[in-house]
Amino acid sequence: MKIQDFVVLDLETTGLSVKEDQILEIGAVKVQGGEVTASYETFVNPGRKVPERITELTGIRDEMLMDAPGISRVIGKCLELCGDLPLLGHKILPLLGHNILFDYSFIKQAAINARLDFEKEAWDTLKIARKALPDLESRSLEALCGYYQIPREHAHRAMDDVLETLALFRKLEDSICV
């Protein structure tokens, strides 16, 4: 049985530490009834320069973020898409991502900073891939997309990674239950 309702989330950040680094880009799609019904994508101004290694990895440059809103202005929209505002009649949906704990921790911290609640069930395509493909040497998003022949045009850009993670999940879903 295919899972029908969830939100796929991916972030790009200035680094790996939720305490020291900031969100640069958010990408998310809402899947309901097995179909993408909504999406959200935005740059986020981190309030500091983008580290050179992050620009090399993502292609995100300081000039791209100059007019972007800060996280406090966009976190509500992100949580709304995630269905985390039940007072507005939203169904609370589980999150899906590749190494989702990373993205979850940054969104959770941003929600806490904005005095908003954020508690989600989360599914991780990395963990699913470890079970489904134990002999595969690498289970990075890039390696898994290559294995399943999922096109990967703009690696480390939030919305591209979201769509690739969704396609990967649909491939993995046939081989293991979440």
CSV table of C-alpha atoms in Angstrom, one decimal:
chain,number,residue,atom,x,y,z
A,1,MET,CA,0.0,0.0,0.0
A,2,LYS,CA,1.4,3.4,-1.0
A,3,ILE,CA,1.5,6.2,1.6
A,4,GLN,CA,-0.7,9.0,0.4
A,5,ASP,CA,-0.3,12.0,2.6
A,6,PHE,CA,3.0,13.6,3.7
A,7,VAL,CA,5.3,16.6,3.3
A,8,VAL,CA,8.7,16.3,1.6
A,9,LEU,CA,11.1,18.8,3.1
A,10,ASP,CA,14.7,19.9,2.3
A,11,LEU,CA,16.8,22.8,3.5
A,12,GLU,CA,20.1,24.4,2.5
A,13,THR,CA,22.0,25.9,5.4
A,14,THR,CA,25.2,27.8,6.1
A,15,GLY,CA,26.7,24.6,7.8
A,16,LEU,CA,25.9,21.6,9.9
A,17,SER,CA,25.3,23.0,13.4
A,18,VAL,CA,21.7,23.9,14.3
A,19,LYS,CA,23.1,26.1,17.1
A,20,GLU,CA,25.6,28.0,15.0
A,21,ASP,CA,24.3,27.9,11.4
A,22,GLN,CA,21.3,29.3,9.6
A,23,ILE,CA,18.8,28.2,6.9
A,24,LEU,CA,19.5,29.6,3.4
A,25,GLU,CA,16.7,27.9,1.4
A,26,ILE,CA,13.6,26.0,2.1
A,27,GLY,CA,11.9,23.6,-0.3
A,28,ALA,CA,8.8,21.6,0.5
A,29,VAL,CA,5.9,19.8,-1.3
A,30,LYS,CA,2.7,18.6,0.2
A,31,VAL,CA,1.5,15.2,-1.1
A,32,GLN,CA,-2.2,14.4,-0.5
A,33,GLY,CA,-3.9,11.4,-2.0
A,34,GLY,CA,-0.6,10.5,-3.6
A,35,GLU,CA,-0.4,13.7,-5.6
A,36,VAL,CA,1.6,16.9,-5.1
A,37,THR,CA,-1.1,19.5,-4.0
A,38,ALA,CA,1.1,22.4,-2.9
A,39,SER,CA,4.6,23.6,-2.7
A,40,TYR,CA,6.7,26.1,-0.9
A,41,GLU,CA,10.1,27.4,-1.9
A,42,THR,CA,12.0,30.4,-0.6
A,43,PHE,CA,15.5,31.8,-0.1
A,44,VAL,CA,16.1,32.8,3.5
A,45,ASN,CA,18.5,35.7,4.5
A,46,PRO,CA,20.8,34.2,7.1
A,47,GLY,CA,21.9,37.6,8.4
A,48,ARG,CA,25.5,36.8,7.5
A,49,LYS,CA,27.8,35.9,4.6
A,50,VAL,CA,27.4,32.5,3.0
A,51,PRO,CA,30.6,30.4,3.6
A,52,GLU,CA,32.6,29.8,0.4
A,53,ARG,CA,32.3,26.0,0.8
A,54,ILE,CA,28.5,26.3,0.9
A,55,THR,CA,28.4,28.5,-2.2
A,56,GLU,CA,30.6,25.9,-3.9
A,57,LEU,CA,28.3,23.1,-2.8
A,58,THR,CA,24.9,24.8,-3.5
A,59,GLY,CA,25.6,27.6,-5.9
A,60,ILE,CA,23.8,30.0,-3.4
A,61,ARG,CA,25.6,33.3,-3.3
A,62,ASP,CA,25.2,36.3,-0.9
A,63,GLU,CA,23.7,38.4,-3.7
A,64,MET,CA,20.9,35.9,-4.1
A,65,LEU,CA,19.9,36.4,-0.5
A,66,MET,CA,20.1,40.1,-0.1
A,67,ASP,CA,16.4,40.8,-0.5
A,68,ALA,CA,15.2,37.4,0.9
A,69,PRO,CA,13.2,37.4,4.1
A,70,GLY,CA,14.6,36.3,7.4
A,71,ILE,CA,13.5,32.9,8.9
A,72,SER,CA,11.2,34.6,11.3
A,73,ARG,CA,9.1,35.9,8.4
A,74,VAL,CA,8.9,32.5,6.6
A,75,ILE,CA,8.7,29.9,9.3
A,76,GLY,CA,4.9,30.3,9.7
A,77,LYS,CA,4.4,29.7,5.9
A,78,CYS,CA,6.6,26.6,6.1
A,79,LEU,CA,4.7,25.2,9.1
A,80,GLU,CA,1.4,25.9,7.4
A,81,LEU,CA,2.4,23.8,4.4
A,82,CYS,CA,3.5,21.1,6.8
A,83,GLY,CA,0.0,21.1,8.3
A,84,ASP,CA,1.2,22.3,11.7
A,85,LEU,CA,-1.5,24.9,12.2
A,86,PRO,CA,-4.5,22.7,13.2
A,87,LEU,CA,-6.4,25.8,14.4
A,88,LEU,CA,-6.6,26.8,10.7
A,89,GLY,CA,-8.1,23.4,9.9
A,90,HIS,CA,-4.8,21.8,8.6
A,91,LYS,CA,-4.3,18.1,8.9
A,92,ILE,CA,-1.0,17.4,10.6
A,93,LEU,CA,1.1,15.5,8.1
A,94,PRO,CA,4.3,13.5,8.6
A,95,LEU,CA,7.6,14.8,7.1
A,96,LEU,CA,9.7,12.9,4.6
A,97,GLY,CA,13.3,13.7,3.7
A,98,HIS,CA,16.7,12.3,3.0
A,99,ASN,CA,18.6,12.4,6.3
A,100,ILE,CA,15.5,14.2,7.6
A,101,LEU,CA,16.8,14.6,11.2
A,102,PHE,CA,19.1,17.4,9.9
A,103,ASP,CA,16.3,19.4,8.2
A,104,TYR,CA,13.9,18.7,11.1
A,105,SER,CA,16.3,20.0,13.7
A,106,PHE,CA,16.7,23.3,11.8
A,107,ILE,CA,13.0,23.8,11.3
A,108,LYS,CA,12.3,22.8,14.9
A,109,GLN,CA,14.8,25.4,16.2
A,110,ALA,CA,13.3,28.1,13.9
A,111,ALA,CA,9.9,27.2,15.2
A,112,ILE,CA,11.1,27.4,18.8
A,113,ASN,CA,12.7,30.8,18.2
A,114,ALA,CA,9.4,32.0,16.7
A,115,ARG,CA,7.5,30.6,19.8
A,116,LEU,CA,5.6,28.1,17.5
A,117,ASP,CA,5.1,24.4,18.1
A,118,PHE,CA,6.6,21.9,15.8
A,119,GLU,CA,6.4,18.2,16.5
A,120,LYS,CA,6.3,15.7,13.6
A,121,GLU,CA,6.5,12.1,12.8
A,122,ALA,CA,9.3,11.8,10.2
A,123,TRP,CA,10.3,9.3,7.6
A,124,ASP,CA,13.9,9.1,6.4
A,125,THR,CA,14.7,7.9,2.9
A,126,LEU,CA,18.3,7.3,4.1
A,127,LYS,CA,17.1,4.9,6.8
A,128,ILE,CA,14.7,3.2,4.4
A,129,ALA,CA,17.5,2.8,1.8
A,130,ARG,CA,19.8,1.2,4.4
A,131,LYS,CA,17.2,-1.5,4.9
A,132,ALA,CA,16.1,-1.9,1.3
A,133,LEU,CA,19.6,-1.8,-0.2
A,134,PRO,CA,22.0,-3.1,2.4
A,135,ASP,CA,24.7,-4.0,-0.2
A,136,LEU,CA,24.8,-0.6,-1.9
A,137,GLU,CA,28.2,1.2,-1.1
A,138,SER,CA,26.7,4.7,-0.8
A,139,ARG,CA,23.2,5.8,0.1
A,140,SER,CA,23.7,9.5,-0.4
A,141,LEU,CA,20.9,11.1,-2.3
A,142,GLU,CA,23.2,11.4,-5.3
A,143,ALA,CA,24.1,7.7,-5.3
A,144,LEU,CA,20.5,6.6,-4.8
A,145,CYS,CA,19.3,8.8,-7.6
A,146,GLY,CA,22.0,7.3,-9.8
A,147,TYR,CA,21.0,3.8,-8.8
A,148,TYR,CA,17.4,4.3,-9.6
A,149,GLN,CA,18.1,6.5,-12.7
A,150,ILE,CA,16.4,9.5,-11.2
A,151,PRO,CA,17.6,12.7,-13.0
A,152,ARG,CA,19.6,15.0,-10.7
A,153,GLU,CA,20.1,18.4,-12.3
A,154,HIS,CA,20.7,20.8,-9.4
A,155,ALA,CA,22.1,19.0,-6.5
A,156,HIS,CA,22.0,20.7,-3.1
A,157,ARG,CA,19.2,23.1,-4.1
A,158,ALA,CA,16.2,22.7,-1.8
A,159,MET,CA,13.3,22.2,-4.3
A,160,ASP,CA,15.3,20.0,-6.6
A,161,ASP,CA,16.4,17.8,-3.7
A,162,VAL,CA,12.7,17.6,-2.5
A,163,LEU,CA,11.5,16.4,-5.9
A,164,GLU,CA,14.3,13.9,-6.1
A,165,THR,CA,13.6,12.6,-2.6
A,166,LEU,CA,10.0,12.2,-3.5
A,167,ALA,CA,10.9,10.2,-6.6
A,168,LEU,CA,13.4,8.1,-4.5
A,169,PHE,CA,10.7,7.4,-1.9
A,170,ARG,CA,8.3,6.1,-4.5
A,171,LYS,CA,11.0,3.7,-5.7
A,172,LEU,CA,11.9,2.6,-2.2
A,173,GLU,CA,8.3,2.3,-1.1
A,174,ASP,CA,7.9,-0.7,-3.3
A,175,SER,CA,10.6,-2.6,-1.5
A,176,ILE,CA,10.0,-1.9,2.2
A,177,CYS,CA,7.2,-0.6,4.5
A,178,VAL,CA,7.8,2.6,6.4
